[in-house]
Coordinates of C-alpha atoms (C1' of nucleotides) in Angstrom, one line a residue:
Chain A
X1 CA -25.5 -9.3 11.3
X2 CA -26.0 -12.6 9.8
X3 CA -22.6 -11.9 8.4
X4 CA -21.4 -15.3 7.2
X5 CA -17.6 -15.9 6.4
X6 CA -15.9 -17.3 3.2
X7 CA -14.5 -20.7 4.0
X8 CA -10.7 -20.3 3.4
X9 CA -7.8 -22.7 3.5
X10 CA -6.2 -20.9 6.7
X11 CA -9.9 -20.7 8.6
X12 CA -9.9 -24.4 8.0
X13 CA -6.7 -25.1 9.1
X14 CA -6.8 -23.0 12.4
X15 CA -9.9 -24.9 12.6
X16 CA -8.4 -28.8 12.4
X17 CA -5.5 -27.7 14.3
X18 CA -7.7 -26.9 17.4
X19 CA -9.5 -29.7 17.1
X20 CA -6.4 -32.1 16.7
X21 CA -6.0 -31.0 20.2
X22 CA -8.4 -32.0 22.9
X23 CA -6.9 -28.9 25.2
X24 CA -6.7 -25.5 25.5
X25 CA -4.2 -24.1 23.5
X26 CA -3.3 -20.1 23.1
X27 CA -3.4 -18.6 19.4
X28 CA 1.0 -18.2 19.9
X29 CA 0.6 -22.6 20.4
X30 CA -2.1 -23.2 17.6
X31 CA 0.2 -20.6 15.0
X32 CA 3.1 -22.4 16.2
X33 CA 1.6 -25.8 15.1
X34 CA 0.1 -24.7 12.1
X35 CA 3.8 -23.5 11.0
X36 CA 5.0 -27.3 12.3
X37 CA 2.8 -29.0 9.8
X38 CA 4.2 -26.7 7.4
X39 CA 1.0 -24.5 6.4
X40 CA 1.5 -20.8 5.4
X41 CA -0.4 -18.5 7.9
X42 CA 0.2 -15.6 9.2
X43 CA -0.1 -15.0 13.5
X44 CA -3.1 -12.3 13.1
X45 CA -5.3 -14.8 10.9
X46 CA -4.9 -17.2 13.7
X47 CA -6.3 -14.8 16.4
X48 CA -8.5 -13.4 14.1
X49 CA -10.4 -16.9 13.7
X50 CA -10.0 -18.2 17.3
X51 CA -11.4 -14.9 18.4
X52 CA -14.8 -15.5 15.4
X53 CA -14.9 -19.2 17.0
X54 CA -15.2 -18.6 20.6
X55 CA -18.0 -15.6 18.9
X56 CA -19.4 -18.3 17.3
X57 CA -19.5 -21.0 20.3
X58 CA -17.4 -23.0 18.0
X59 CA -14.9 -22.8 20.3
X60 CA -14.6 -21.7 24.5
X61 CA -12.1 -19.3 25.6
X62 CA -10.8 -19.2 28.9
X63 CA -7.8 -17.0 30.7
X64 CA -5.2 -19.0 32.6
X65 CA -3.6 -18.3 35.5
X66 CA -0.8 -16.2 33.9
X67 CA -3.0 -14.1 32.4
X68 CA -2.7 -15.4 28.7
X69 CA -6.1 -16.5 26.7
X70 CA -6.4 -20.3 25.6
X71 CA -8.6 -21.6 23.3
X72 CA -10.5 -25.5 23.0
X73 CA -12.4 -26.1 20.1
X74 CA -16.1 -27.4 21.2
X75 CA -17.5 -29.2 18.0
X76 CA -21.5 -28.2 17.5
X77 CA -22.1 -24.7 18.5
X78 CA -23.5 -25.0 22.2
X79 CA -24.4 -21.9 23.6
X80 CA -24.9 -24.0 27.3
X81 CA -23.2 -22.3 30.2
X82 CA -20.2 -24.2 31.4
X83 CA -16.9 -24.9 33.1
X84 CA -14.2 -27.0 33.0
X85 CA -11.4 -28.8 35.1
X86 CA -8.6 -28.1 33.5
X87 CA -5.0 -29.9 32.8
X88 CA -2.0 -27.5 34.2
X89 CA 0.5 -29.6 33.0
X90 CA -0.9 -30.8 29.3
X91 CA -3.7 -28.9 28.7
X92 CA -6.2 -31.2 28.5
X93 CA -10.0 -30.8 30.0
X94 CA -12.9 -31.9 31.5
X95 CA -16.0 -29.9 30.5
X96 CA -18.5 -29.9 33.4
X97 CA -21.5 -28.5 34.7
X98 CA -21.8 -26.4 37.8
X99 CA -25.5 -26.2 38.5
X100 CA -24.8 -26.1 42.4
X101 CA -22.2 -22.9 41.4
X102 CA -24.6 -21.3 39.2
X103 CA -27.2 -21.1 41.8
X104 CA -24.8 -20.2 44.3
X105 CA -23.8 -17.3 42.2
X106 CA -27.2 -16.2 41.5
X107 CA -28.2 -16.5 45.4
X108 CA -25.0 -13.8 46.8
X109 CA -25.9 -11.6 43.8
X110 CA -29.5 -11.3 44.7
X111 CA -28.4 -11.2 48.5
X112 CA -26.6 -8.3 47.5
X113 CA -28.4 -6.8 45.0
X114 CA -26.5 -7.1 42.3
X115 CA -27.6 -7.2 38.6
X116 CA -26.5 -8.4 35.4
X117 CA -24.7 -10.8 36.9
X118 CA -22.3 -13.6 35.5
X119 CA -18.8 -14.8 36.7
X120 CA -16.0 -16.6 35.8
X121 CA -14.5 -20.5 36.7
X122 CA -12.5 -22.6 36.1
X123 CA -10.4 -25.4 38.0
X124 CA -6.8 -26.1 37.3
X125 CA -5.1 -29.6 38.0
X126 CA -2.8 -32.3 37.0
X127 CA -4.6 -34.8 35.2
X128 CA -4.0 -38.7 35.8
X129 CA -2.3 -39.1 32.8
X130 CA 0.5 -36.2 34.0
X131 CA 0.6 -37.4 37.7
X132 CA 1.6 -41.1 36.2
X133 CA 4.4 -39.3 33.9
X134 CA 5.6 -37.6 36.5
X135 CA 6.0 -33.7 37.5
X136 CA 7.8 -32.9 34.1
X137 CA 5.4 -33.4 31.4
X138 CA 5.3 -30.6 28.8
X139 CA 2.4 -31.3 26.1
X140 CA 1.0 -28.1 26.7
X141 CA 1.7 -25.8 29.6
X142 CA -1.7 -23.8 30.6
X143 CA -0.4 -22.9 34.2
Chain B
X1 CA 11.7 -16.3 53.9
X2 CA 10.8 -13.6 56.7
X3 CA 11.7 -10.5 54.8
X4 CA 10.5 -7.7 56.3
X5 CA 10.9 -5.2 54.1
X6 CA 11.9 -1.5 54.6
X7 CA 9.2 1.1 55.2
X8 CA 9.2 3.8 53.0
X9 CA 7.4 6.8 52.0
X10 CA 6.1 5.2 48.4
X11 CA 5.2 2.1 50.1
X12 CA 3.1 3.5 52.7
X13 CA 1.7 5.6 49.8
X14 CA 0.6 3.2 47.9
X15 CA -0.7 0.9 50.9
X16 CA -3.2 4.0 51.6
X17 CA -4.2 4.4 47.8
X18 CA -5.6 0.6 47.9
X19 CA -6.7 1.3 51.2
X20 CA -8.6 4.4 50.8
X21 CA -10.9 2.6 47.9
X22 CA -13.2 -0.5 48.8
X23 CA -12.5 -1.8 45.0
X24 CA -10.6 -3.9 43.0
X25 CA -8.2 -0.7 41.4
X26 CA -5.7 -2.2 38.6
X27 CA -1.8 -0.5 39.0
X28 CA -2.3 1.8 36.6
X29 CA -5.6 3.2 38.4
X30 CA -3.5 3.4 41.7
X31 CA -0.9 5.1 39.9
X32 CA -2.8 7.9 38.2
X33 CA -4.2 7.9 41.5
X34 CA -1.3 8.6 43.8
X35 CA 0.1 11.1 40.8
X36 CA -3.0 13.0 40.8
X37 CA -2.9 13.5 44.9
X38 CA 0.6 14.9 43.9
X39 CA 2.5 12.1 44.8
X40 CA 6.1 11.6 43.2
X41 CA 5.9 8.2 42.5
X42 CA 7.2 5.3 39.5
X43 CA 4.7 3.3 38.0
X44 CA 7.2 0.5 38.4
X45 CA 7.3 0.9 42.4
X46 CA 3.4 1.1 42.7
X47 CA 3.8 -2.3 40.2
X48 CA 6.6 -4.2 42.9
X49 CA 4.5 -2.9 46.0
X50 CA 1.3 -4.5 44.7
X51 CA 2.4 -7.8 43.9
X52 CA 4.5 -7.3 47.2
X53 CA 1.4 -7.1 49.1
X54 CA -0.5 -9.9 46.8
X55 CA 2.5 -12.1 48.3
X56 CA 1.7 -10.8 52.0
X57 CA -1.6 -11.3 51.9
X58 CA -2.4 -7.8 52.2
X59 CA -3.7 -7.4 49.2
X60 CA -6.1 -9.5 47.0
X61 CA -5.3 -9.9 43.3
X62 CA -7.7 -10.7 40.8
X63 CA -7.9 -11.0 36.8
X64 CA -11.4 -9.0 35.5
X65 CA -12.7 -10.3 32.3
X66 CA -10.6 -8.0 30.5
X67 CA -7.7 -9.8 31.2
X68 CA -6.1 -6.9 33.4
X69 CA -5.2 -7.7 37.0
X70 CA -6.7 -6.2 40.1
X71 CA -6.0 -5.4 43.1
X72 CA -7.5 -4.9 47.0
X73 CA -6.8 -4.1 50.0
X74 CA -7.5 -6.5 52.7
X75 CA -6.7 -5.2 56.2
X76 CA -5.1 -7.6 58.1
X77 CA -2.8 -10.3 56.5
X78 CA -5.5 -13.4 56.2
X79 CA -4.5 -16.6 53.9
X80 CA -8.0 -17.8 54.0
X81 CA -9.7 -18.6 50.9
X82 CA -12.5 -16.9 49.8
X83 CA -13.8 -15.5 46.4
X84 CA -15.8 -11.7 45.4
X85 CA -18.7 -10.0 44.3
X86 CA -17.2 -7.4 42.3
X87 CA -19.2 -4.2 40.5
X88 CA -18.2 -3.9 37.4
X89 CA -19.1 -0.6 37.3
X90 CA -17.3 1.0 40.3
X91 CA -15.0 -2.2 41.2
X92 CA -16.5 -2.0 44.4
X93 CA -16.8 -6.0 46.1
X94 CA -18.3 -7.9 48.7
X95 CA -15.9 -10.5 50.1
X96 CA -17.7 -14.1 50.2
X97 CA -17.1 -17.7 51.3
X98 CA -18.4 -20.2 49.2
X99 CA -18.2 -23.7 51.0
X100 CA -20.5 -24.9 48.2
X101 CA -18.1 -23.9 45.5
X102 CA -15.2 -25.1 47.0
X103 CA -16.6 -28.6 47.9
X104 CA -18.1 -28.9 44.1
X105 CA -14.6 -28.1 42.9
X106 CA -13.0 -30.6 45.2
X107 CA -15.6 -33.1 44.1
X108 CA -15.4 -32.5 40.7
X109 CA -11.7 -33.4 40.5
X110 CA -11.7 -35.9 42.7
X111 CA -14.3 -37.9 40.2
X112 CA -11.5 -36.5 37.3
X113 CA -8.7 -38.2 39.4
X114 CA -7.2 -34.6 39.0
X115 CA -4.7 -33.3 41.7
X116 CA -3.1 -30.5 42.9
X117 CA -6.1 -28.8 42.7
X118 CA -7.0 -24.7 42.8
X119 CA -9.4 -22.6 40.9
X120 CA -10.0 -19.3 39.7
X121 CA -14.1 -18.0 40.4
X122 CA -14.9 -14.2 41.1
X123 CA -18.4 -12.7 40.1
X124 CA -19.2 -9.6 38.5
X125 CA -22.1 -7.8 38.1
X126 CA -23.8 -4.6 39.1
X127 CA -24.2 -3.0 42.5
X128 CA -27.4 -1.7 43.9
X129 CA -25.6 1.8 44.0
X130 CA -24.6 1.6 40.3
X131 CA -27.6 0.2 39.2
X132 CA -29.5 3.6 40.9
X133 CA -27.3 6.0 39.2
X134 CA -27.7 4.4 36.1
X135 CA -25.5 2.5 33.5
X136 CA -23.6 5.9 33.3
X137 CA -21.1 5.5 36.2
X138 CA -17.4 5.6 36.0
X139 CA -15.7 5.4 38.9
X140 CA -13.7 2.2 38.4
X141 CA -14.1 0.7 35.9
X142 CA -13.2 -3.6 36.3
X143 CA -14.3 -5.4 33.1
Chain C
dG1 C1' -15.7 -8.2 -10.5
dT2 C1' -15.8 -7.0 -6.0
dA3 C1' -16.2 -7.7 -1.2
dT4 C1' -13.7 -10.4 2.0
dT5 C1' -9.6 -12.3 3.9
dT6 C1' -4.7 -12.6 4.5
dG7 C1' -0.2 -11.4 6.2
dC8 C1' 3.4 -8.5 7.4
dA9 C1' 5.0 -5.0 10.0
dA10 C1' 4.1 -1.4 13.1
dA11 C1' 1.4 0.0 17.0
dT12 C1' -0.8 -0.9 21.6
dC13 C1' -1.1 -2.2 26.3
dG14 C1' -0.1 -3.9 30.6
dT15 C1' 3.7 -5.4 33.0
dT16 C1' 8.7 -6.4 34.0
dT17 C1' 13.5 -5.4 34.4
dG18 C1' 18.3 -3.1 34.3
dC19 C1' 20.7 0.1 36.8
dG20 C1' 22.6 4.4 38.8
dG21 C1' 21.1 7.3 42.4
dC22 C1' 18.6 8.2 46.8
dT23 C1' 16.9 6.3 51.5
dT24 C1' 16.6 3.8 55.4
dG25 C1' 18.2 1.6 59.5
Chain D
dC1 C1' 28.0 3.0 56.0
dA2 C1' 25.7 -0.8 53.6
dA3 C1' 21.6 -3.0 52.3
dG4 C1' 17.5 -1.9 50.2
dC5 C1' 14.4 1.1 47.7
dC6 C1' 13.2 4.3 43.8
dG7 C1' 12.2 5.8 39.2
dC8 C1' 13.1 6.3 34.5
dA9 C1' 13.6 4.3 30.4
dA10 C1' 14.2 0.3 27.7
dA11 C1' 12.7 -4.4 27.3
dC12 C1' 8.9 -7.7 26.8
dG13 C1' 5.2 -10.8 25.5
dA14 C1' 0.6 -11.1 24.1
dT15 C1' -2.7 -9.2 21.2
dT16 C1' -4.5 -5.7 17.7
dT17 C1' -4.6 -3.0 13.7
dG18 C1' -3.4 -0.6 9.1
dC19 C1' -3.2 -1.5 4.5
dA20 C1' -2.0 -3.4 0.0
dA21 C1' -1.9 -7.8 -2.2
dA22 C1' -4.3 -12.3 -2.7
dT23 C1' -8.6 -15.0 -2.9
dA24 C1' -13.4 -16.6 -2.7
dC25 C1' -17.8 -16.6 -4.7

DNA sequence: GTATTTGCAAATCGTTTGCGGCTTG
DNA sequence: CAAGCCGCAAACGATTTGCAAATAC
């Protein structure tokens, strides 16, 4: 179970390339970067360590509104519950805290008698920054 | 805009499937569904009539955790917005409001200077029913 | 030296779309 | 009769997996 994992050239890179990005990105972007700068991976490897990060807390994974799965490298492990506001036009994101939500949850699954309860949320929004630049920014679409 | 769309045989077909469970059913499940009651029916049509009702309000469309979208049936046509209590055992769900939630998220953004806000927040868990039965139930399966 | 990781290509999976044929109004 | 549906099969895009070659320790 402790099962830890060779450090290899392409862990590191999918590595720096999510954290070059303060966004969420989806495995097709970060691949498509990594080819950019010119490294030599292969499209499975990528998912295969964004999938170990978000395992590891290294990183948080969240689904966007189209469905697809985007990924945002999180520094330290932090195993914290969270959300986050979340850039539609470039990507970028707020993490916050949603103590007033997580109690709310918990109160309408006790009301109802639910168990084993946990949920998902996330905001969407144009950031500042996009608003500024006006409706046709392009960074990184997550919406 | 006000296309009122033909009524067919299919249609009504599939409106009754959603109708006739109090769950979140993905297309697939409606499909087997309506081909088991001996209905001659595409996959495809059960697909356009979904998101055809999603669009009409009719219908309430949700992404479990598995990444697979949802669906409901929601009685009269009503656009306002309101969030679930979903079993993700039998993908049966309680329909609730959440004021809070909403008023946290608009908060939240606001301090962000985000706009054209919207968020994504459902919450799954166990139902009382499920939880009686045991963790071996299998009706309808939503994460 | 040997277990792990990589990368390619093929396989899944859910969902969408093209299009001739059938229905509805 | 004409505008819309239907359904099948092919197309699709994201993600997964099989497996032999490459690599880390």
């Amino acid at each position: 179970m402790t099962t830890a994992q060779r450090s290899t050239v392409q862990g590191t890179a999918v590595r720096d390339a999510l954290a070059a990005q303060d966004g969420f990105r989806s495995a097709q972007d970060v691949y498509a970067q990594l080819r950019a700068d010119g490294h030599k991976i292969g499209l499975s490897t990528v998912y295969r360590h964004l999938q170990a990060f978000t395992e590891r807390g290294v990183a948080d994974a969240i689904h966007n509104p189209d469905g697809e799965t985007t990924y945002r490298f999180c520094g330290e492990a932090h195993t914290s519950h969270h959300h986050h506001l979340v850039c539609r036009s470039c990507g970028r994101a707020e993490e916050v805290e949603g103590r007033a939500v997580e109690r709310w949850a918990e109160e309408i699954a006790t009301k109802y008698g639910f168990t084993a309860v946990n949920h998902t949320l996330e905001v969407f929004g144009i950031c500042p920054a996009c608003v500024s630049v006006g409706p046709e920014s392009d960074a990184a679409p997550v919406g």
